[in-house]
C-alpha cells in the first residue's frame, strides 16, 4: 500500500507515550501509582542520570537528564528505580502492534513514539474517533497513558501531541497556526534546541511566529541550510512522508557515559573508552554494518564539550580498530582537564553487504587468522544453537545502561 499523493490532504497522527518507562513500571506494579518515581541508570552514584519520571516527580522539579543527587534534593521522597529494558521493549512492541492494526503506514521514531498516516484508513470513524480508540485501547490493555497529535503533516502532528499531556488529543490545522502555534516561545518548537534558540533570540526571534515571518536570507546565515527548512516548518510546511522503512536508516552508532567523578586518570578514561567501544561494536555487529569515521566526545568538569573525529581510508567494524582510533583521538585532543563524560561513535555507516571488504597489509593477516575461528564458531552454532557464545559484557550491559537504548530498540524493531 502506498501513501496518498501529497496533493491529497493527509491526516497524520503523532503518538507519544506519557512518562513511558515510569508508566510501564506503574502498570507492572500499581502500588507505585500516585508516588513520585524516577528511572535512573545508576541510582547509587552521581553518574546516575534521570531517564524519565512520573508526573508527581515532575511536579517537584525533577527533569530528564538531571543528576540523581539533584533530583533527590528537589524531591527527598523520590523513589528511584533501575530501568527494565526487556519490560519496556515488550510494552512498546505491543503498542506498535496495535498501531499497525489501524494502518500499515507506521513510522516508529523511538521506543515510545511514532507517526501514523491514516489518510486512507476507512471504516473506523473520524480521525478523532480513531485517536480516542487507540488511546483508550492502550490504556485499557496496557495501562499506559498516551497523547496524540492530529495534523496534515508530521511536524504539526508532533507539535500537537506535546500540547496536552497526559491523555491528550489535539488537532492542529494550518489555519490555526497564527493563534495556536505562532505565539509559542521559539524554544518550544520541535527541532530548536537551547543553543539555536539563543542564536535566534539575538536577532529578535522570540516566538515561532517571529521565525515564520523572518527574512530567509538572514536565517540561512544563522542556521545554514536548516534556516529555510525551519522557516517552512514554522509556516506549517512539511512534505515528509510517514515512512515505515525509515526505522532501518542509520548513519552512526554511538555510546556515551558520565563518570562517577570528574577524572584525570588516563587508566580510568581508557577503561571507560573500552566499555563504550564494546557497546558500539556490539550494536554495529547487530546491524551487520561497517563505518569509516570515528568520533570522540569529551565533556569537561565545567560542562564544556568538544567533539573530534577521524575519517579513515577504509571501513572498520572490529572493536580493536574502533578503540585504536578512539584512543588516538583522546591522546591528541584531551588537554588533561578533568573529564566528566566520554562518548564514542562510529559514523559514515554502510551495510556490510553493500561494501566490499577492503583488506590492506595491516588487516589481511588478522582476517586470515580469524577465518578458522569463525568457521569453528559457525559449526558449533549450527550444532548447539545461537546462544552458546555469550559476550563477557552481556550481563554488564544489562546493569550499566548507556544512552543509546532508544537506538537499540529501533535496531530490534520489526513491523508486526
mmCIF file of C-alpha atoms in Angstrom:
data_model
loop_
_atom_site.group_PDB
_atom_site.id
_atom_site.type_symbol
_atom_site.label_atom_id
_atom_site.label_comp_id
_atom_site.label_asym_id
_atom_site.label_seq_id
_atom_site.Cartn_x
_atom_site.Cartn_y
_atom_site.Cartn_z
ATOM 1 C CA UNK A 1 0.000 0.000 0.000
ATOM 2 C CA UNK A 2 1.413 3.381 -0.985
ATOM 3 C CA UNK A 3 0.781 6.702 0.648
ATOM 4 C CA UNK A 4 -1.579 9.193 -0.900
ATOM 5 C CA UNK A 5 -0.147 11.770 -3.216
ATOM 6 C CA UNK A 6 0.976 14.918 -1.455
ATOM 7 C CA UNK A 7 -1.757 16.869 -3.308
ATOM 8 C CA UNK A 8 -4.372 14.996 -1.258
ATOM 9 C CA UNK A 9 -4.880 16.366 2.206
ATOM 10 C CA UNK A 10 -3.129 13.996 4.551
ATOM 11 C CA UNK A 11 -4.153 13.019 8.062
ATOM 12 C CA UNK A 12 -1.113 12.344 10.229
ATOM 13 C CA UNK A 13 -1.011 11.160 13.839
ATOM 14 C CA UNK A 14 1.904 11.584 16.189
ATOM 15 C CA UNK A 15 1.527 9.327 19.226
ATOM 16 C CA UNK A 16 3.679 9.765 22.313
ATOM 17 C CA UNK A 17 3.532 7.681 25.480
ATOM 18 C CA UNK A 18 3.349 9.759 28.660
ATOM 19 C CA UNK A 19 6.313 9.157 31.032
ATOM 20 C CA UNK A 20 6.761 5.833 29.255
ATOM 21 C CA UNK A 21 9.297 3.994 31.438
ATOM 22 C CA UNK A 22 7.630 5.202 34.638
ATOM 23 C CA UNK A 23 4.176 4.346 33.253
ATOM 24 C CA UNK A 24 5.297 0.804 32.384
ATOM 25 C CA UNK A 25 6.626 0.342 35.915
ATOM 26 C CA UNK A 26 3.363 1.616 37.413
ATOM 27 C CA UNK A 27 1.370 -0.702 35.157
ATOM 28 C CA UNK A 28 3.568 -3.589 36.349
ATOM 29 C CA UNK A 29 3.207 -2.569 39.998
ATOM 30 C CA UNK A 30 0.024 -0.495 40.613
ATOM 31 C CA UNK A 31 1.199 0.324 44.153
ATOM 32 C CA UNK A 32 3.592 2.834 42.536
ATOM 33 C CA UNK A 33 0.733 4.921 41.163
ATOM 34 C CA UNK A 34 0.482 8.373 42.662
ATOM 35 C CA UNK A 35 4.033 8.262 44.006
ATOM 36 C CA UNK A 36 6.992 10.326 42.755
ATOM 37 C CA UNK A 37 9.133 7.777 40.931
ATOM 38 C CA UNK A 38 12.066 8.121 38.546
ATOM 39 C CA UNK A 39 14.022 5.737 36.366
ATOM 40 C CA UNK A 40 17.794 6.198 36.594
ATOM 41 C CA UNK A 41 20.691 4.308 35.054
ATOM 42 C CA UNK A 42 22.665 4.092 38.280
ATOM 43 C CA UNK A 43 20.718 5.406 41.282
ATOM 44 C CA UNK A 44 23.565 4.805 43.766
ATOM 45 C CA UNK A 45 26.163 7.078 42.146
ATOM 46 C CA UNK A 46 26.386 10.644 40.932
ATOM 47 C CA UNK A 47 26.663 9.420 37.364
ATOM 48 C CA UNK A 48 23.100 8.184 37.661
ATOM 49 C CA UNK A 49 21.021 10.329 35.326
ATOM 50 C CA UNK A 50 17.228 10.613 35.428
ATOM 51 C CA UNK A 51 15.904 8.903 32.299
ATOM 52 C CA UNK A 52 12.272 9.701 32.970
ATOM 53 C CA UNK A 53 9.996 10.369 35.904
ATOM 54 C CA UNK A 54 6.337 10.325 36.869
ATOM 55 C CA UNK A 55 4.227 13.476 36.807
ATOM 56 C CA UNK A 56 4.280 13.502 40.611
ATOM 57 C CA UNK A 57 8.087 13.750 40.492
ATOM 58 C CA UNK A 58 7.999 16.350 37.713
ATOM 59 C CA UNK A 59 5.734 18.491 39.867
ATOM 60 C CA UNK A 60 8.645 18.705 42.336
ATOM 61 C CA UNK A 61 11.042 19.865 39.613
ATOM 62 C CA UNK A 62 12.562 16.507 38.643
ATOM 63 C CA UNK A 63 13.576 16.536 34.970
ATOM 64 C CA UNK A 64 15.011 14.142 32.412
ATOM 65 C CA UNK A 65 18.884 14.127 32.273
ATOM 66 C CA UNK A 66 19.037 15.628 35.792
ATOM 67 C CA UNK A 67 21.684 14.041 38.072
ATOM 68 C CA UNK A 68 20.263 11.761 40.731
ATOM 69 C CA UNK A 69 21.659 13.831 43.596
ATOM 70 C CA UNK A 70 19.901 16.945 42.320
ATOM 71 C CA UNK A 71 16.603 15.111 41.831
ATOM 72 C CA UNK A 72 16.757 13.753 45.406
ATOM 73 C CA UNK A 73 17.438 17.238 46.704
ATOM 74 C CA UNK A 74 14.323 18.569 44.977
ATOM 75 C CA UNK A 75 12.199 15.561 45.917
ATOM 76 C CA UNK A 76 13.519 13.789 49.053
ATOM 77 C CA UNK A 77 10.878 11.043 48.882
ATOM 78 C CA UNK A 78 11.660 10.256 45.239
ATOM 79 C CA UNK A 79 11.574 6.510 44.565
ATOM 80 C CA UNK A 80 14.449 5.620 42.247
ATOM 81 C CA UNK A 81 14.301 2.525 40.057
ATOM 82 C CA UNK A 82 16.728 0.902 37.658
ATOM 83 C CA UNK A 83 15.422 0.537 34.100
ATOM 84 C CA UNK A 84 13.961 -2.776 32.980
ATOM 85 C CA UNK A 85 14.597 -2.632 29.246
ATOM 86 C CA UNK A 86 13.056 -6.009 28.470
ATOM 87 C CA UNK A 87 9.816 -4.854 30.071
ATOM 88 C CA UNK A 88 9.852 -1.598 28.084
ATOM 89 C CA UNK A 89 10.564 -3.380 24.814
ATOM 90 C CA UNK A 90 7.688 -5.782 25.405
ATOM 91 C CA UNK A 91 5.261 -2.925 26.093
ATOM 92 C CA UNK A 92 6.497 -0.973 23.086
ATOM 93 C CA UNK A 93 6.065 -3.907 20.720
ATOM 94 C CA UNK A 94 2.517 -4.386 21.955
ATOM 95 C CA UNK A 95 1.781 -0.702 21.311
ATOM 96 C CA UNK A 96 3.198 -0.701 17.787
ATOM 97 C CA UNK A 97 1.269 -3.871 17.012
ATOM 98 C CA UNK A 98 -1.936 -2.015 17.906
ATOM 99 C CA UNK A 99 -0.901 0.902 15.682
ATOM 100 C CA UNK A 100 -0.221 -1.407 12.742
ATOM 101 C CA UNK A 101 -3.766 -2.739 13.010
ATOM 102 C CA UNK A 102 -5.005 0.762 12.126
ATOM 103 C CA UNK A 103 -2.699 1.341 9.141
ATOM 104 C CA UNK A 104 0.455 -0.238 7.705
ATOM 105 C CA UNK A 105 1.917 3.275 7.460
ATOM 106 C CA UNK A 106 3.515 3.393 10.904
ATOM 107 C CA UNK A 107 6.924 5.003 11.465
ATOM 108 C CA UNK A 108 8.486 4.427 14.895
ATOM 109 C CA UNK A 109 10.894 7.195 15.865
ATOM 110 C CA UNK A 110 11.771 5.836 19.302
ATOM 111 C CA UNK A 111 10.635 3.202 21.764
ATOM 112 C CA UNK A 112 7.663 5.312 22.884
ATOM 113 C CA UNK A 113 6.598 7.475 19.944
ATOM 114 C CA UNK A 114 5.788 7.235 16.277
ATOM 115 C CA UNK A 115 3.830 8.576 13.318
ATOM 116 C CA UNK A 116 0.824 7.113 11.527
ATOM 117 C CA UNK A 117 -0.665 8.135 8.184
ATOM 118 C CA UNK A 118 -4.403 7.339 8.386
ATOM 119 C CA UNK A 119 -5.363 9.252 5.213
ATOM 120 C CA UNK A 120 -6.684 6.110 3.520
ATOM 121 C CA UNK A 121 -7.991 4.365 6.640
ATOM 122 C CA UNK A 122 -11.694 3.655 6.189
ATOM 123 C CA UNK A 123 -14.435 2.117 8.286
ATOM 124 C CA UNK A 124 -13.022 3.156 11.663
ATOM 125 C CA UNK A 125 -14.676 6.524 12.139
ATOM 126 C CA UNK A 126 -13.370 10.082 12.117
ATOM 127 C CA UNK A 127 -9.716 10.898 12.895
ATOM 128 C CA UNK A 128 -10.676 11.952 16.420
ATOM 129 C CA UNK A 129 -12.649 8.735 16.939
ATOM 130 C CA UNK A 130 -9.653 6.676 15.758
ATOM 131 C CA UNK A 131 -7.369 8.617 18.112
ATOM 132 C CA UNK A 132 -9.749 8.069 21.037
ATOM 133 C CA UNK A 133 -9.961 4.360 20.211
ATOM 134 C CA UNK A 134 -6.169 3.984 20.181
ATOM 135 C CA UNK A 135 -5.713 5.996 23.353
ATOM 136 C CA UNK A 136 -8.347 4.047 25.273
ATOM 137 C CA UNK A 137 -7.203 0.658 23.982
ATOM 138 C CA UNK A 138 -3.602 1.256 25.011
ATOM 139 C CA UNK A 139 -4.776 2.497 28.411
ATOM 140 C CA UNK A 140 -7.195 -0.395 28.938
ATOM 141 C CA UNK A 141 -4.947 -3.240 27.740
ATOM 142 C CA UNK A 142 -1.539 -1.970 28.885
ATOM 143 C CA UNK A 143 -2.451 0.668 31.492
ATOM 144 C CA UNK A 144 -0.162 3.157 29.726
ATOM 145 C CA UNK A 145 -1.354 6.729 29.019
ATOM 146 C CA UNK A 146 -0.511 8.435 25.744
ATOM 147 C CA UNK A 147 -1.115 11.696 23.911
ATOM 148 C CA UNK A 148 -1.878 12.124 20.218
ATOM 149 C CA UNK A 149 -1.490 14.996 17.804
ATOM 150 C CA UNK A 150 -3.582 15.127 14.616
ATOM 151 C CA UNK A 151 -2.470 17.356 11.750
ATOM 152 C CA UNK A 152 -1.899 17.479 7.980
ATOM 153 C CA UNK A 153 1.854 16.764 8.326
ATOM 154 C CA UNK A 154 4.444 15.259 10.656
ATOM 155 C CA UNK A 155 5.790 18.491 12.120
ATOM 156 C CA UNK A 156 2.395 19.860 13.107
ATOM 157 C CA UNK A 157 1.318 16.457 14.467
ATOM 158 C CA UNK A 158 4.422 16.356 16.658
ATOM 159 C CA UNK A 159 3.796 19.875 17.946
ATOM 160 C CA UNK A 160 0.140 19.000 18.616
ATOM 161 C CA UNK A 161 0.914 15.876 20.644
ATOM 162 C CA UNK A 162 3.019 17.956 23.057
ATOM 163 C CA UNK A 163 0.244 20.465 23.721
ATOM 164 C CA UNK A 164 -1.910 18.370 26.041
ATOM 165 C CA UNK A 165 -0.466 15.794 28.449
ATOM 166 C CA UNK A 166 -1.262 13.334 29.875
ATOM 167 C CA UNK A 167 -4.002 11.624 27.863
ATOM 168 C CA UNK A 168 -4.434 14.491 25.440
ATOM 169 C CA UNK A 169 -5.731 14.557 21.880
ATOM 170 C CA UNK A 170 -5.004 17.772 19.986
ATOM 171 C CA UNK A 171 -5.930 18.735 16.434
ATOM 172 C CA UNK A 172 -3.714 21.380 14.809
ATOM 173 C CA UNK A 173 -4.900 22.793 11.482
ATOM 174 C CA UNK A 174 -2.887 25.095 9.234
ATOM 175 C CA UNK A 175 -5.499 27.822 9.540
ATOM 176 C CA UNK A 176 -4.903 27.825 13.308
ATOM 177 C CA UNK A 177 -1.138 28.433 13.174
ATOM 178 C CA UNK A 178 -1.343 32.154 13.865
ATOM 179 C CA UNK A 179 -3.434 31.675 17.009
ATOM 180 C CA UNK A 180 -2.136 28.376 18.422
ATOM 181 C CA UNK A 181 1.418 27.758 17.171
ATOM 182 C CA UNK A 182 2.956 31.151 16.466
ATOM 183 C CA UNK A 183 2.544 32.655 19.960
ATOM 184 C CA UNK A 184 4.675 29.852 21.490
ATOM 185 C CA UNK A 185 8.255 30.676 22.621
ATOM 186 C CA UNK A 186 10.822 29.735 19.984
ATOM 187 C CA UNK A 187 12.443 27.067 22.214
ATOM 188 C CA UNK A 188 9.164 25.122 22.272
ATOM 189 C CA UNK A 189 9.421 24.457 18.540
ATOM 190 C CA UNK A 190 10.386 20.881 17.717
ATOM 191 C CA UNK A 191 13.922 20.892 16.298
ATOM 192 C CA UNK A 192 15.014 24.077 18.084
ATOM 193 C CA UNK A 193 17.455 23.394 20.889
ATOM 194 C CA UNK A 194 18.703 25.720 23.602
ATOM 195 C CA UNK A 195 21.743 26.939 21.672
ATOM 196 C CA UNK A 196 19.779 27.518 18.481
ATOM 197 C CA UNK A 197 17.140 29.425 20.427
ATOM 198 C CA UNK A 198 19.868 31.665 21.867
ATOM 199 C CA UNK A 199 21.128 32.443 18.358
ATOM 200 C CA UNK A 200 17.625 33.268 17.156
ATOM 201 C CA UNK A 201 16.851 35.495 20.135
ATOM 202 C CA UNK A 202 19.896 37.612 19.267
ATOM 203 C CA UNK A 203 18.115 38.619 16.048
ATOM 204 C CA UNK A 204 14.809 39.288 17.841
ATOM 205 C CA UNK A 205 13.187 35.933 17.071
ATOM 206 C CA UNK A 206 11.310 35.318 20.303
ATOM 207 C CA UNK A 207 8.380 33.208 19.107
ATOM 208 C CA UNK A 208 7.613 30.631 16.442
ATOM 209 C CA UNK A 209 5.638 33.365 14.682
ATOM 210 C CA UNK A 210 8.741 35.555 14.548
ATOM 211 C CA UNK A 211 10.598 32.702 12.851
ATOM 212 C CA UNK A 212 7.750 32.179 10.380
ATOM 213 C CA UNK A 213 7.976 35.769 9.148
ATOM 214 C CA UNK A 214 11.741 36.348 9.412
ATOM 215 C CA UNK A 215 13.972 37.052 6.424
ATOM 216 C CA UNK A 216 15.064 33.715 4.976
ATOM 217 C CA UNK A 217 18.471 35.049 3.883
ATOM 218 C CA UNK A 218 19.400 36.006 7.445
ATOM 219 C CA UNK A 219 18.099 32.663 8.728
ATOM 220 C CA UNK A 220 20.442 30.854 6.320
ATOM 221 C CA UNK A 221 23.337 32.926 7.658
ATOM 222 C CA UNK A 222 22.469 31.905 11.218
ATOM 223 C CA UNK A 223 21.352 28.281 10.744
ATOM 224 C CA UNK A 224 22.947 27.336 7.419
ATOM 225 C CA UNK A 225 20.929 25.025 5.193
ATOM 226 C CA UNK A 226 18.448 24.490 8.027
ATOM 227 C CA UNK A 227 17.397 28.136 8.009
ATOM 228 C CA UNK A 228 14.879 27.842 5.184
ATOM 229 C CA UNK A 229 13.670 24.446 6.385
ATOM 230 C CA UNK A 230 12.932 25.741 9.886
ATOM 231 C CA UNK A 231 11.054 28.729 8.470
ATOM 232 C CA UNK A 232 8.953 26.389 6.328
ATOM 233 C CA UNK A 233 8.148 24.240 9.359
ATOM 234 C CA UNK A 234 7.135 27.314 11.346
ATOM 235 C CA UNK A 235 4.710 28.066 8.500
ATOM 236 C CA UNK A 236 3.307 24.530 8.685
ATOM 237 C CA UNK A 237 5.054 23.347 5.511
ATOM 238 C CA UNK A 238 6.373 19.774 5.801
ATOM 239 C CA UNK A 239 6.233 17.311 2.899
ATOM 240 C CA UNK A 240 7.945 14.398 4.659
ATOM 241 C CA UNK A 241 6.049 11.140 4.304
ATOM 242 C CA UNK A 242 5.385 8.650 7.063
ATOM 243 C CA UNK A 243 7.991 6.051 6.120
ATOM 244 C CA UNK A 244 7.780 2.609 7.773
ATOM 245 C CA UNK A 245 11.243 1.789 6.411
ATOM 246 C CA UNK A 246 12.904 4.854 7.959
ATOM 247 C CA UNK A 247 13.414 2.878 11.169
ATOM 248 C CA UNK A 248 16.150 0.945 9.369
ATOM 249 C CA UNK A 249 18.056 4.052 8.233
ATOM 250 C CA UNK A 250 21.220 4.814 10.176
ATOM 251 C CA UNK A 251 24.407 6.788 9.672
ATOM 252 C CA UNK A 252 26.078 6.477 13.060
ATOM 253 C CA UNK A 253 26.106 4.307 16.166
ATOM 254 C CA UNK A 254 27.376 5.726 19.427
ATOM 255 C CA UNK A 255 27.525 5.328 23.181
ATOM 256 C CA UNK A 256 28.359 7.751 25.988
ATOM 257 C CA UNK A 257 28.545 7.691 29.766
ATOM 258 C CA UNK A 258 29.116 10.111 32.630
ATOM 259 C CA UNK A 259 31.897 9.153 35.028
ATOM 260 C CA UNK A 260 31.193 8.619 38.720
ATOM 261 C CA UNK A 261 33.535 11.569 39.410
ATOM 262 C CA UNK A 262 35.490 14.072 37.322
ATOM 263 C CA UNK A 263 38.648 12.255 36.306
ATOM 264 C CA UNK A 264 42.163 12.988 35.072
ATOM 265 C CA UNK A 265 43.228 9.346 35.394
ATOM 266 C CA UNK A 266 44.254 8.023 31.976
ATOM 267 C CA UNK A 267 43.725 4.387 33.023
ATOM 268 C CA UNK A 268 40.193 5.153 34.191
ATOM 269 C CA UNK A 269 39.385 7.049 30.985
ATOM 270 C CA UNK A 270 40.864 4.269 28.878
ATOM 271 C CA UNK A 271 38.782 1.658 30.713
ATOM 272 C CA UNK A 272 35.593 3.656 30.074
ATOM 273 C CA UNK A 273 36.620 4.122 26.451
ATOM 274 C CA UNK A 274 36.921 0.351 26.115
ATOM 275 C CA UNK A 275 33.454 -0.177 27.596
ATOM 276 C CA UNK A 276 31.922 2.370 25.235
ATOM 277 C CA UNK A 277 33.659 0.881 22.202
ATOM 278 C CA UNK A 278 32.483 -2.607 23.200
ATOM 279 C CA UNK A 279 28.949 -1.292 23.261
ATOM 280 C CA UNK A 280 29.324 0.412 19.872
ATOM 281 C CA UNK A 281 30.937 -2.645 18.281
ATOM 282 C CA UNK A 282 28.183 -4.895 19.601
ATOM 283 C CA UNK A 283 25.490 -2.734 18.016
ATOM 284 C CA UNK A 284 27.465 -2.402 14.783
ATOM 285 C CA UNK A 285 27.673 -6.193 14.556
ATOM 286 C CA UNK A 286 23.967 -6.453 15.262
ATOM 287 C CA UNK A 287 23.244 -4.245 12.273
ATOM 288 C CA UNK A 288 25.788 -6.010 10.049
ATOM 289 C CA UNK A 289 27.270 -2.573 9.481
ATOM 290 C CA UNK A 290 30.680 -1.047 8.964
ATOM 291 C CA UNK A 291 31.904 2.553 9.166
ATOM 292 C CA UNK A 292 34.842 4.703 8.171
ATOM 293 C CA UNK A 293 34.775 7.577 10.683
ATOM 294 C CA UNK A 294 35.261 7.516 14.463
ATOM 295 C CA UNK A 295 34.097 10.429 16.620
ATOM 296 C CA UNK A 296 35.074 11.125 20.219
ATOM 297 C CA UNK A 297 33.097 13.420 22.519
ATOM 298 C CA UNK A 298 34.669 14.837 25.683
ATOM 299 C CA UNK A 299 32.698 16.802 28.273
ATOM 300 C CA UNK A 300 34.878 18.516 30.848
ATOM 301 C CA UNK A 301 34.172 19.326 34.512
ATOM 302 C CA UNK A 302 32.956 22.828 33.550
ATOM 303 C CA UNK A 303 30.430 21.352 31.058
ATOM 304 C CA UNK A 304 32.473 22.478 28.047
ATOM 305 C CA UNK A 305 32.019 19.809 25.360
ATOM 306 C CA UNK A 306 34.176 19.082 22.337
ATOM 307 C CA UNK A 307 33.811 16.514 19.542
ATOM 308 C CA UNK A 308 36.703 15.372 17.390
ATOM 309 C CA UNK A 309 36.632 12.799 14.593
ATOM 310 C CA UNK A 310 38.907 10.964 12.203
ATOM 311 C CA UNK A 311 37.851 9.661 8.806
ATOM 312 C CA UNK A 312 39.659 6.544 7.604
ATOM 313 C CA UNK A 313 40.511 5.356 4.127
ATOM 314 C CA UNK A 314 38.722 2.042 4.608
ATOM 315 C CA UNK A 315 35.771 0.680 6.582
ATOM 316 C CA UNK A 316 36.104 -0.829 10.062
ATOM 317 C CA UNK A 317 33.767 -2.679 12.423
ATOM 318 C CA UNK A 318 36.021 -4.535 14.871
ATOM 319 C CA UNK A 319 36.188 -3.161 18.405
ATOM 320 C CA UNK A 320 40.000 -3.245 18.342
ATOM 321 C CA UNK A 321 40.083 -0.960 15.305
ATOM 322 C CA UNK A 322 37.476 1.432 16.714
ATOM 323 C CA UNK A 323 39.301 1.541 20.065
ATOM 324 C CA UNK A 324 42.651 2.249 18.398
ATOM 325 C CA UNK A 325 41.280 5.349 16.651
ATOM 326 C CA UNK A 326 39.314 6.487 19.731
ATOM 327 C CA UNK A 327 42.451 6.260 21.900
ATOM 328 C CA UNK A 328 44.434 8.280 19.375
ATOM 329 C CA UNK A 329 41.743 10.960 19.385
ATOM 330 C CA UNK A 330 41.747 11.062 23.191
ATOM 331 C CA UNK A 331 45.543 11.321 23.351
ATOM 332 C CA UNK A 332 45.570 14.109 20.784
ATOM 333 C CA UNK A 333 42.684 16.241 21.995
ATOM 334 C CA UNK A 334 42.459 15.749 25.759
ATOM 335 C CA UNK A 335 44.011 18.758 27.480
ATOM 336 C CA UNK A 336 44.295 16.887 30.807
ATOM 337 C CA UNK A 337 41.464 18.891 32.336
ATOM 338 C CA UNK A 338 39.088 16.813 34.493
ATOM 339 C CA UNK A 339 36.678 14.801 32.325
ATOM 340 C CA UNK A 340 33.022 14.324 33.264
ATOM 341 C CA UNK A 341 31.730 12.368 30.238
ATOM 342 C CA UNK A 342 33.086 10.429 27.277
ATOM 343 C CA UNK A 343 31.290 9.367 24.118
ATOM 344 C CA UNK A 344 32.350 7.315 21.099
ATOM 345 C CA UNK A 345 30.550 6.800 17.811
ATOM 346 C CA UNK A 346 31.249 5.031 14.535
ATOM 347 C CA UNK A 347 29.969 7.145 11.663
ATOM 348 C CA UNK A 348 29.522 7.109 7.885
ATOM 349 C CA UNK A 349 27.971 3.678 8.227
ATOM 350 C CA UNK A 350 27.028 1.329 5.431
ATOM 351 C CA UNK A 351 25.595 -2.153 5.411
ATOM 352 C CA UNK A 352 28.381 -4.700 5.134
ATOM 353 C CA UNK A 353 26.656 -6.346 2.200
ATOM 354 C CA UNK A 354 26.977 -3.079 0.289
ATOM 355 C CA UNK A 355 30.668 -2.607 0.997
ATOM 356 C CA UNK A 356 33.358 -4.836 -0.456
ATOM 357 C CA UNK A 357 35.877 -5.906 2.152
ATOM 358 C CA UNK A 358 38.893 -3.621 1.886
ATOM 359 C CA UNK A 359 41.920 -5.559 3.039
ATOM 360 C CA UNK A 360 45.301 -3.935 3.279
ATOM 361 C CA UNK A 361 48.686 -5.078 4.557
ATOM 362 C CA UNK A 362 47.674 -4.261 8.133
ATOM 363 C CA UNK A 363 44.347 -6.140 8.191
ATOM 364 C CA UNK A 364 44.962 -9.084 5.887
ATOM 365 C CA UNK A 365 46.860 -11.146 8.417
ATOM 366 C CA UNK A 366 44.262 -10.555 11.148
ATOM 367 C CA UNK A 367 41.395 -11.512 8.839
ATOM 368 C CA UNK A 368 43.174 -14.661 7.764
ATOM 369 C CA UNK A 369 43.709 -15.662 11.394
ATOM 370 C CA UNK A 370 40.091 -15.111 12.279
ATOM 371 C CA UNK A 371 38.729 -17.108 9.372
ATOM 372 C CA UNK A 372 39.289 -20.510 11.005
ATOM 373 C CA UNK A 373 37.840 -19.223 14.281
ATOM 374 C CA UNK A 374 34.697 -18.019 12.501
ATOM 375 C CA UNK A 375 34.337 -21.378 10.724
ATOM 376 C CA UNK A 376 34.582 -23.231 14.041
ATOM 377 C CA UNK A 377 32.060 -20.898 15.684
ATOM 378 C CA UNK A 378 29.612 -21.389 12.821
ATOM 379 C CA UNK A 379 29.863 -25.179 13.109
ATOM 380 C CA UNK A 380 29.261 -25.088 16.869
ATOM 381 C CA UNK A 381 26.348 -22.647 16.418
ATOM 382 C CA UNK A 382 24.753 -24.950 13.845
ATOM 383 C CA UNK A 383 25.059 -27.861 16.258
ATOM 384 C CA UNK A 384 24.189 -26.236 19.616
ATOM 385 C CA UNK A 385 22.264 -23.060 18.780
ATOM 386 C CA UNK A 386 22.950 -19.336 18.645
ATOM 387 C CA UNK A 387 23.193 -18.662 22.380
ATOM 388 C CA UNK A 388 26.327 -20.652 23.151
ATOM 389 C CA UNK A 389 28.625 -17.667 22.521
ATOM 390 C CA UNK A 390 27.830 -15.003 25.114
ATOM 391 C CA UNK A 391 29.654 -11.704 25.336
ATOM 392 C CA UNK A 392 31.548 -11.261 28.595
ATOM 393 C CA UNK A 393 29.857 -7.875 28.789
ATOM 394 C CA UNK A 394 26.314 -9.171 28.285
ATOM 395 C CA UNK A 395 25.416 -9.134 31.979
ATOM 396 C CA UNK A 396 27.265 -5.891 32.496
ATOM 397 C CA UNK A 397 25.330 -4.272 29.661
ATOM 398 C CA UNK A 398 22.086 -5.068 31.469
ATOM 399 C CA UNK A 399 23.365 -3.455 34.640
ATOM 400 C CA UNK A 400 25.001 -0.413 33.067
ATOM 401 C CA UNK A 401 22.537 1.004 30.536
ATOM 402 C CA UNK A 402 24.047 3.511 28.121
ATOM 403 C CA UNK A 403 22.459 6.495 26.477
ATOM 404 C CA UNK A 404 21.787 4.568 23.259
ATOM 405 C CA UNK A 405 18.854 2.401 24.382
ATOM 406 C CA UNK A 406 16.367 4.227 22.156
ATOM 407 C CA UNK A 407 18.511 3.327 19.143
ATOM 408 C CA UNK A 408 18.971 -0.225 20.380
ATOM 409 C CA UNK A 409 15.205 -0.612 20.408
ATOM 410 C CA UNK A 410 14.963 0.652 16.851
ATOM 411 C CA UNK A 411 17.575 -1.921 15.851
ATOM 412 C CA UNK A 412 15.234 -4.611 17.129
ATOM 413 C CA UNK A 413 12.014 -3.183 15.698
ATOM 414 C CA UNK A 414 10.169 -5.383 13.267
ATOM 415 C CA UNK A 415 6.826 -4.497 11.793
ATOM 416 C CA UNK A 416 4.184 -6.886 13.159
#
